[in-house]
mmCIF file of C-alpha atoms in Angstrom:
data_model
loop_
_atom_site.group_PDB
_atom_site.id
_atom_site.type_symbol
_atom_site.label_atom_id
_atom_site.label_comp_id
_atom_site.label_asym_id
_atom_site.label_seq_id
_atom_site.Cartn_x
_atom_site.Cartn_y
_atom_site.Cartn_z
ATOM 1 C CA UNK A 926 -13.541 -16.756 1.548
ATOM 2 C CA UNK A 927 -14.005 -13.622 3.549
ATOM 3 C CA UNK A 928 -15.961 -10.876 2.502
ATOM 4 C CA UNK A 929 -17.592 -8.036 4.110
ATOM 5 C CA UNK A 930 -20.537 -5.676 2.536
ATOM 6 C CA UNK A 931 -21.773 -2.030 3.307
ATOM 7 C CA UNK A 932 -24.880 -1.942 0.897
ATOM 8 C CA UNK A 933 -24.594 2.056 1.182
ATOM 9 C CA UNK A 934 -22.516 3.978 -0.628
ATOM 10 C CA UNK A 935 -23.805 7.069 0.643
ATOM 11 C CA UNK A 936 -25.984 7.766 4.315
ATOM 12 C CA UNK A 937 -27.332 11.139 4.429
ATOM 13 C CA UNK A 938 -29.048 12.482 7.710
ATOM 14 C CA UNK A 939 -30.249 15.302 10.158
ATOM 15 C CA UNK A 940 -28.920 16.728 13.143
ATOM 16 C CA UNK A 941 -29.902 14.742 15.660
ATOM 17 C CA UNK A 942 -31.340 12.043 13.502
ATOM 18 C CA UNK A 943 -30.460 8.359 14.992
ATOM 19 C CA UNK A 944 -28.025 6.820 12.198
ATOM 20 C CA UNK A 945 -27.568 2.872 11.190
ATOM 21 C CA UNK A 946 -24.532 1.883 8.306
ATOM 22 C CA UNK A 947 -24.716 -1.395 7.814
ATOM 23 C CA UNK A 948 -22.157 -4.058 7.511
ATOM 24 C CA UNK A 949 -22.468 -7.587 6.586
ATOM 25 C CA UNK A 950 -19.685 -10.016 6.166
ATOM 26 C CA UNK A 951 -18.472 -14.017 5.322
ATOM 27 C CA UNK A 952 -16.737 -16.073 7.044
ATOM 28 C CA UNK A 953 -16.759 -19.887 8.056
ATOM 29 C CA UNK A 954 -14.939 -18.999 11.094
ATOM 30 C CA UNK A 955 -14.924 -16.572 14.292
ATOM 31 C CA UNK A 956 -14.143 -13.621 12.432
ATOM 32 C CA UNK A 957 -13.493 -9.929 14.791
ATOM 33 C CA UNK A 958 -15.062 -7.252 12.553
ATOM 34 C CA UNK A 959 -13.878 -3.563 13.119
ATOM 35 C CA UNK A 960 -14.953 0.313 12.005
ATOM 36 C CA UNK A 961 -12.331 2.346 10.692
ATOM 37 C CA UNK A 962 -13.155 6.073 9.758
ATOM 38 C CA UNK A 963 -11.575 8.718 7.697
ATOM 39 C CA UNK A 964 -12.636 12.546 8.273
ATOM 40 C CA UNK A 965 -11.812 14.993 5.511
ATOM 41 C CA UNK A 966 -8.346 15.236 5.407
ATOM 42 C CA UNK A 967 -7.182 12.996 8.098
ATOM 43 C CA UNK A 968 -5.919 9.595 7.904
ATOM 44 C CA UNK A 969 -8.200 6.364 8.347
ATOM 45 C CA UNK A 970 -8.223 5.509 11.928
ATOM 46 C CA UNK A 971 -10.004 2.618 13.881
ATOM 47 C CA UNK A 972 -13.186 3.269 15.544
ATOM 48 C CA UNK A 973 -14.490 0.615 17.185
ATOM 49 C CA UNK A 974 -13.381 -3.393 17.757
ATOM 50 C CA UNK A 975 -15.785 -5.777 18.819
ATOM 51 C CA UNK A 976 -14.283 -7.344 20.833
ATOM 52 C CA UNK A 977 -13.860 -4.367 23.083
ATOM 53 C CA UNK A 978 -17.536 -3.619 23.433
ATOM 54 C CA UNK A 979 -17.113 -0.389 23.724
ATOM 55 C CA UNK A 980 -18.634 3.316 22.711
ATOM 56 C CA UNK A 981 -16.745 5.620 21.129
ATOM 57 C CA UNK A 982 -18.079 9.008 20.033
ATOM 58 C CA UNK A 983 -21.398 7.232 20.641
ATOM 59 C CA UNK A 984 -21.252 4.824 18.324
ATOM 60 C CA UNK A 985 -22.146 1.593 19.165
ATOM 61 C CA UNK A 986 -21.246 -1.920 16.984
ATOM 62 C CA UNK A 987 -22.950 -5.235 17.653
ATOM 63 C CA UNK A 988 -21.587 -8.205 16.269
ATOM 64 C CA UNK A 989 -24.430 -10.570 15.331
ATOM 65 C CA UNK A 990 -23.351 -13.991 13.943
ATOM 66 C CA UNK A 991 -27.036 -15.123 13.463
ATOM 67 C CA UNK A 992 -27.005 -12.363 10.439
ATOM 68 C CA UNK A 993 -23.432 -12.058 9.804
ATOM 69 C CA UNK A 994 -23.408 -8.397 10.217
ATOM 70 C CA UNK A 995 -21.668 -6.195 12.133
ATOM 71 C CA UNK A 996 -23.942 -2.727 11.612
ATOM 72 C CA UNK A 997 -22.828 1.126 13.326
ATOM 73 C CA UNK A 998 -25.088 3.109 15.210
ATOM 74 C CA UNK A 999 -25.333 5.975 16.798
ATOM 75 C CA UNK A 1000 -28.962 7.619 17.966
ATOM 76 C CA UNK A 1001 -28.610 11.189 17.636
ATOM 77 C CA UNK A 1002 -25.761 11.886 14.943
ATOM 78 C CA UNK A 1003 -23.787 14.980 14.519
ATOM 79 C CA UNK A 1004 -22.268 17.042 12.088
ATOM 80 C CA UNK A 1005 -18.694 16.517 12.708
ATOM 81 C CA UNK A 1006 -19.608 12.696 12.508
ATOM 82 C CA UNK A 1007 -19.273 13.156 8.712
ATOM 83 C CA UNK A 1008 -16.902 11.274 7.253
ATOM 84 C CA UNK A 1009 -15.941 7.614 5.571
ATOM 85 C CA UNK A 1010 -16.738 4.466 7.151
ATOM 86 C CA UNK A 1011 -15.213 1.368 6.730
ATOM 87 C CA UNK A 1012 -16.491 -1.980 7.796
ATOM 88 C CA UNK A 1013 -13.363 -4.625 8.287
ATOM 89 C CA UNK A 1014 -13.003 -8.542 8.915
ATOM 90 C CA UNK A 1015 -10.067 -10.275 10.082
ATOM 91 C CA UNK A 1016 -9.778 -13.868 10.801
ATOM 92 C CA UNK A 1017 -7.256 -15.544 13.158
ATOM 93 C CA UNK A 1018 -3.754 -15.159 11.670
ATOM 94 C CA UNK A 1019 -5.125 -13.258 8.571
ATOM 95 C CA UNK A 1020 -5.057 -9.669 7.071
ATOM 96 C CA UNK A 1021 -7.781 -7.460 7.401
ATOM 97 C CA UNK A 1022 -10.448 -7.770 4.589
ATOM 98 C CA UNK A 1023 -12.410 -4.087 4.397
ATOM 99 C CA UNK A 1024 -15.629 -3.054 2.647
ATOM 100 C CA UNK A 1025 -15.985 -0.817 0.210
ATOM 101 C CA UNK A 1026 -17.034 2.384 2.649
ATOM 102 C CA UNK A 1027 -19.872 4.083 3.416
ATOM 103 C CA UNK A 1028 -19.819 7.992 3.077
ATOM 104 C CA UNK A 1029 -22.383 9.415 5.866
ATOM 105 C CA UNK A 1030 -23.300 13.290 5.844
ATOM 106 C CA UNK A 1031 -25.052 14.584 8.034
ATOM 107 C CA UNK A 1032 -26.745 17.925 7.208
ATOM 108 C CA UNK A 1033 -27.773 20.459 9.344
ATOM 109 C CA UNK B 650 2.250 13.066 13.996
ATOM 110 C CA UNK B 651 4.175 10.593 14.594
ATOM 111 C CA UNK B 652 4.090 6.859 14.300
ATOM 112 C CA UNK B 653 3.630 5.699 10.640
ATOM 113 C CA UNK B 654 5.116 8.574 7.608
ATOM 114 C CA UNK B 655 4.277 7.827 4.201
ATOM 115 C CA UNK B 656 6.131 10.249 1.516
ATOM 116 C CA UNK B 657 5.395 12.307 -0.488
ATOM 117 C CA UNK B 658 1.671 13.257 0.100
ATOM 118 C CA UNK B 659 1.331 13.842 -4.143
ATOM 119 C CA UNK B 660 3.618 12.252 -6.212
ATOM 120 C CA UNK B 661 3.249 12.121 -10.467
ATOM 121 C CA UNK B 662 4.844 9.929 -12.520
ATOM 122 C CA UNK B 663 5.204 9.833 -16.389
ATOM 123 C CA UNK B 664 3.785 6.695 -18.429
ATOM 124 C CA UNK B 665 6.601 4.087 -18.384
ATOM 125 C CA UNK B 666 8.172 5.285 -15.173
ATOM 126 C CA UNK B 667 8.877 3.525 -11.935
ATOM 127 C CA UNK B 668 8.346 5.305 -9.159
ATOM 128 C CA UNK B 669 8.959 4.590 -4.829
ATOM 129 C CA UNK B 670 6.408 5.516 -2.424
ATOM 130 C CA UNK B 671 8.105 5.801 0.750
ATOM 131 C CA UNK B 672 6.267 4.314 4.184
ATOM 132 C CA UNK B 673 8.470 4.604 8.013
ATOM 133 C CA UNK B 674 6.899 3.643 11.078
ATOM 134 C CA UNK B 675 8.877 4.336 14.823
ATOM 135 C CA UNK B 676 5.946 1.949 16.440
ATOM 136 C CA UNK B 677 8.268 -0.988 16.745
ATOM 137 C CA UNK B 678 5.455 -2.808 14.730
ATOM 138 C CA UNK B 679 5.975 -6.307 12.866
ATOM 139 C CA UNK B 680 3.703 -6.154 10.626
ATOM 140 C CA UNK B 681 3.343 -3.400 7.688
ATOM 141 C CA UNK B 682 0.825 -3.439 5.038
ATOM 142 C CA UNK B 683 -0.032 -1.233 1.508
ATOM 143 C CA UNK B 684 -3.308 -0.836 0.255
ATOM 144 C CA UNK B 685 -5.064 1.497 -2.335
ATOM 145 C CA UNK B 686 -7.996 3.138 -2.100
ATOM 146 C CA UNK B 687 -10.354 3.392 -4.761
ATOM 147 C CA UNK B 688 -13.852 5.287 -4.820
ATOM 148 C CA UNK B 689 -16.411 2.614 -4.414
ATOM 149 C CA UNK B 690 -13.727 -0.024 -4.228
ATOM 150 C CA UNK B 691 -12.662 0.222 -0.536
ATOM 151 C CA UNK B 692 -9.118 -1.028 0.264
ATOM 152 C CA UNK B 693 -7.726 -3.671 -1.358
ATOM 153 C CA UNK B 694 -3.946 -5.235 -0.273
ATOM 154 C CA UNK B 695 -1.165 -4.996 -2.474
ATOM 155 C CA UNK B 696 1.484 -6.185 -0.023
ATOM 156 C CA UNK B 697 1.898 -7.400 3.210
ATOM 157 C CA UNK B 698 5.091 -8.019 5.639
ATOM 158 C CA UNK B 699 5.041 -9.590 9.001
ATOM 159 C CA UNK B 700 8.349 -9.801 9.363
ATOM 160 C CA UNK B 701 11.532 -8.313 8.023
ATOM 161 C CA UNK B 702 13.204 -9.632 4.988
ATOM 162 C CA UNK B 703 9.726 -11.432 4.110
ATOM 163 C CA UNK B 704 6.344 -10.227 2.503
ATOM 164 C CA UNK B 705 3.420 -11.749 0.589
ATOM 165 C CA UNK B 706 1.525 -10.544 -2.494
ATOM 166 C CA UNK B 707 -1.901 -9.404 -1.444
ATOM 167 C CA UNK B 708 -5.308 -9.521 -3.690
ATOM 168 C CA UNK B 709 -3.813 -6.845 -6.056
ATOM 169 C CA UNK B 710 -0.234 -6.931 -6.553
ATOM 170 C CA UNK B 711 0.619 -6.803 -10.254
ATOM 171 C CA UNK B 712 2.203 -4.490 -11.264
ATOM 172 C CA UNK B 713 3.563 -3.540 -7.583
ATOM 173 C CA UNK B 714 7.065 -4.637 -5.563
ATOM 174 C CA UNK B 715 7.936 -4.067 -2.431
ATOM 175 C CA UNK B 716 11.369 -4.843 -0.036
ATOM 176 C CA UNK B 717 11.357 -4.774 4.416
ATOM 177 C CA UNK B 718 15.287 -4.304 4.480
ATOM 178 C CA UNK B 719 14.017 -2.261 7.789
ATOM 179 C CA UNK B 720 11.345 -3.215 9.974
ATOM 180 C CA UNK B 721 10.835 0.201 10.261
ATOM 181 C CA UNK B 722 10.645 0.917 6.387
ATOM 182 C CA UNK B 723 8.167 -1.335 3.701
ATOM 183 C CA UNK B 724 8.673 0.591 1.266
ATOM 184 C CA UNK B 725 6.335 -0.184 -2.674
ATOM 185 C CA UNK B 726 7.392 0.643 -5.960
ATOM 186 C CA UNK B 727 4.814 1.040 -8.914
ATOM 187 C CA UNK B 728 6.226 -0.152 -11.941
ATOM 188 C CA UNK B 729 5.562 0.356 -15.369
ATOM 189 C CA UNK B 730 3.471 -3.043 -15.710
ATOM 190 C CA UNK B 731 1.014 -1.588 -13.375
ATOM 191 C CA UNK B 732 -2.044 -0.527 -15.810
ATOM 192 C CA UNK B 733 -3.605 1.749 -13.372
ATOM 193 C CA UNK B 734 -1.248 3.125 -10.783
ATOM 194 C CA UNK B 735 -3.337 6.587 -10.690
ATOM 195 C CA UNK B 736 -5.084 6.260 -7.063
ATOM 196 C CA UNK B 737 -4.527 6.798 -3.108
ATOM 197 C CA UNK B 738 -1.836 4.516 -1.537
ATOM 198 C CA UNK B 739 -2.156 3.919 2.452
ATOM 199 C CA UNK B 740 0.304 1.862 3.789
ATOM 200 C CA UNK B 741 -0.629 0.251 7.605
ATOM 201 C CA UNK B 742 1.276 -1.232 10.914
ATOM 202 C CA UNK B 743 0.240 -3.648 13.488
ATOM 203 C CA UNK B 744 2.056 -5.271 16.286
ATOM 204 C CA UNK B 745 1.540 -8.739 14.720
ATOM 205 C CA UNK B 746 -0.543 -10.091 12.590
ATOM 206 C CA UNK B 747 -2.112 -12.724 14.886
ATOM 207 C CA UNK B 748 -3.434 -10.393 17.430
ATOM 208 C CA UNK B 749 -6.914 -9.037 16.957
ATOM 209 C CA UNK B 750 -5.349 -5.410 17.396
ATOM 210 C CA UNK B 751 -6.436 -2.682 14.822
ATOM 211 C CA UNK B 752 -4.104 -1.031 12.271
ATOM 212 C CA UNK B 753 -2.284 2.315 12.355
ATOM 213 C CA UNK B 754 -2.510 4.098 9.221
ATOM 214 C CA UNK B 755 -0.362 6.274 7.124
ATOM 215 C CA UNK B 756 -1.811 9.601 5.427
ATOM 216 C CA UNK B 757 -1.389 8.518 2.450
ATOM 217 C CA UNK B 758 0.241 9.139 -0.591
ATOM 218 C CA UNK B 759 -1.675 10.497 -4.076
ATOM 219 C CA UNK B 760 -0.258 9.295 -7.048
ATOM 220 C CA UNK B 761 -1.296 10.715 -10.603
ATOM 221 C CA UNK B 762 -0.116 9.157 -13.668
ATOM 222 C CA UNK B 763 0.215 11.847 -16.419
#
């Protein structure tokens, strides 16, 4: 069965403070895990894919299949980085599974 | 703000009542999707279409029905079975359901059972 975790239901940092939410997930197969976020009053939106390796807003995502996790970083976070982050799994041919969300803040 | 409309934004609905929630995408996608949101619970899938004139329940769809006349329109309707209809609804497009593309989301519609 698929099933993907975010231990945290809440991340609070600093300015500037480096910032980890962490994702773990199940699956027997080759799964492609995703970030979606949701800032205050906007609509959830993807983030990253990891299959596309990329960076956005300087976060960072590294799938490792060893540990089954899929975790966000970014090393010096911001303010308007606030928001909800969701962890998602989707296997080939099959819907998107998410976690439950992780609400960062960062304070000032 | 184009690309996927969900309508209204806050809709309330007496105990007993059936009510619509409205979702239109103009993305040409194939494949819509509704979800609710929950605090602490994440999204979980009510419905899912990947085609028009076909859908599948998801983990949570008691209580829930939903029609893709369209393939621009998937729209759900909360019945009265539904125990709990009071939460966020998001409803979701993709250009298939194969691809490892992302979803585009709605904004979301509030409904309040009073």
């Amino acid at each position: 069965a698929q099933r993907v975790t975010q231990p945290e239901k809440l991340l609070s940092v600093f300015k500037g403070a480096p910032v980890e939410l962490k994702c773990n997930y199940s699956y027997s197969g080759s799964p492609e895990l995703f970030w979606y976020v949701q800032y205050s009053r906007q609509r959830l939106q993807l983030l990253l894919r990891h299959i596309s390796r990329e960076s956005i807003k300087g976060f960072t995502a590294d799938l490792n299949k060893g540990e089954t996790s899929f975790h966000l970083k970014k090393p010096f976070a911001q303010e308007e980085d606030s928001a909800m982050y969701y962890c998602a799994l989707r296997g080939y041919g099959q819907n998107f599974v998410f976690g439950p969300g992780t609400r960062l803040s960062v304070l000032p | 703000d184009g690309g996927i409309t969900q309508s209204p934004k806050y809709l309330f609905r007496k105990e007993g009542q059936n009510v619509t929630l409205s979702c239109e995408q103009n993305l040409n996608h194939d494949a819509m999707y509704w979800y609710r949101q929950d605090p602490g619970q994440g999204l979980r899938l009510i419905y899912y279409s990947q085609i028009v004139n076909d859908f599948q329940k998801g983990d949570i769809a008691e209580g829930y029905s939903v029609s893709r006349e369209k393939k621009e329109s998937f729209p759900l309707t909360v019945t009265s079975a539904q125990k709990n209809p009071t939460a966020f609804y998001l409803c979701a497009s993709s250009i298939a359901s194969i691809t490892g593309n992302g979803y585009t989301f709605g904004s979301g519609t509030r409904l309040t059972v009073v």
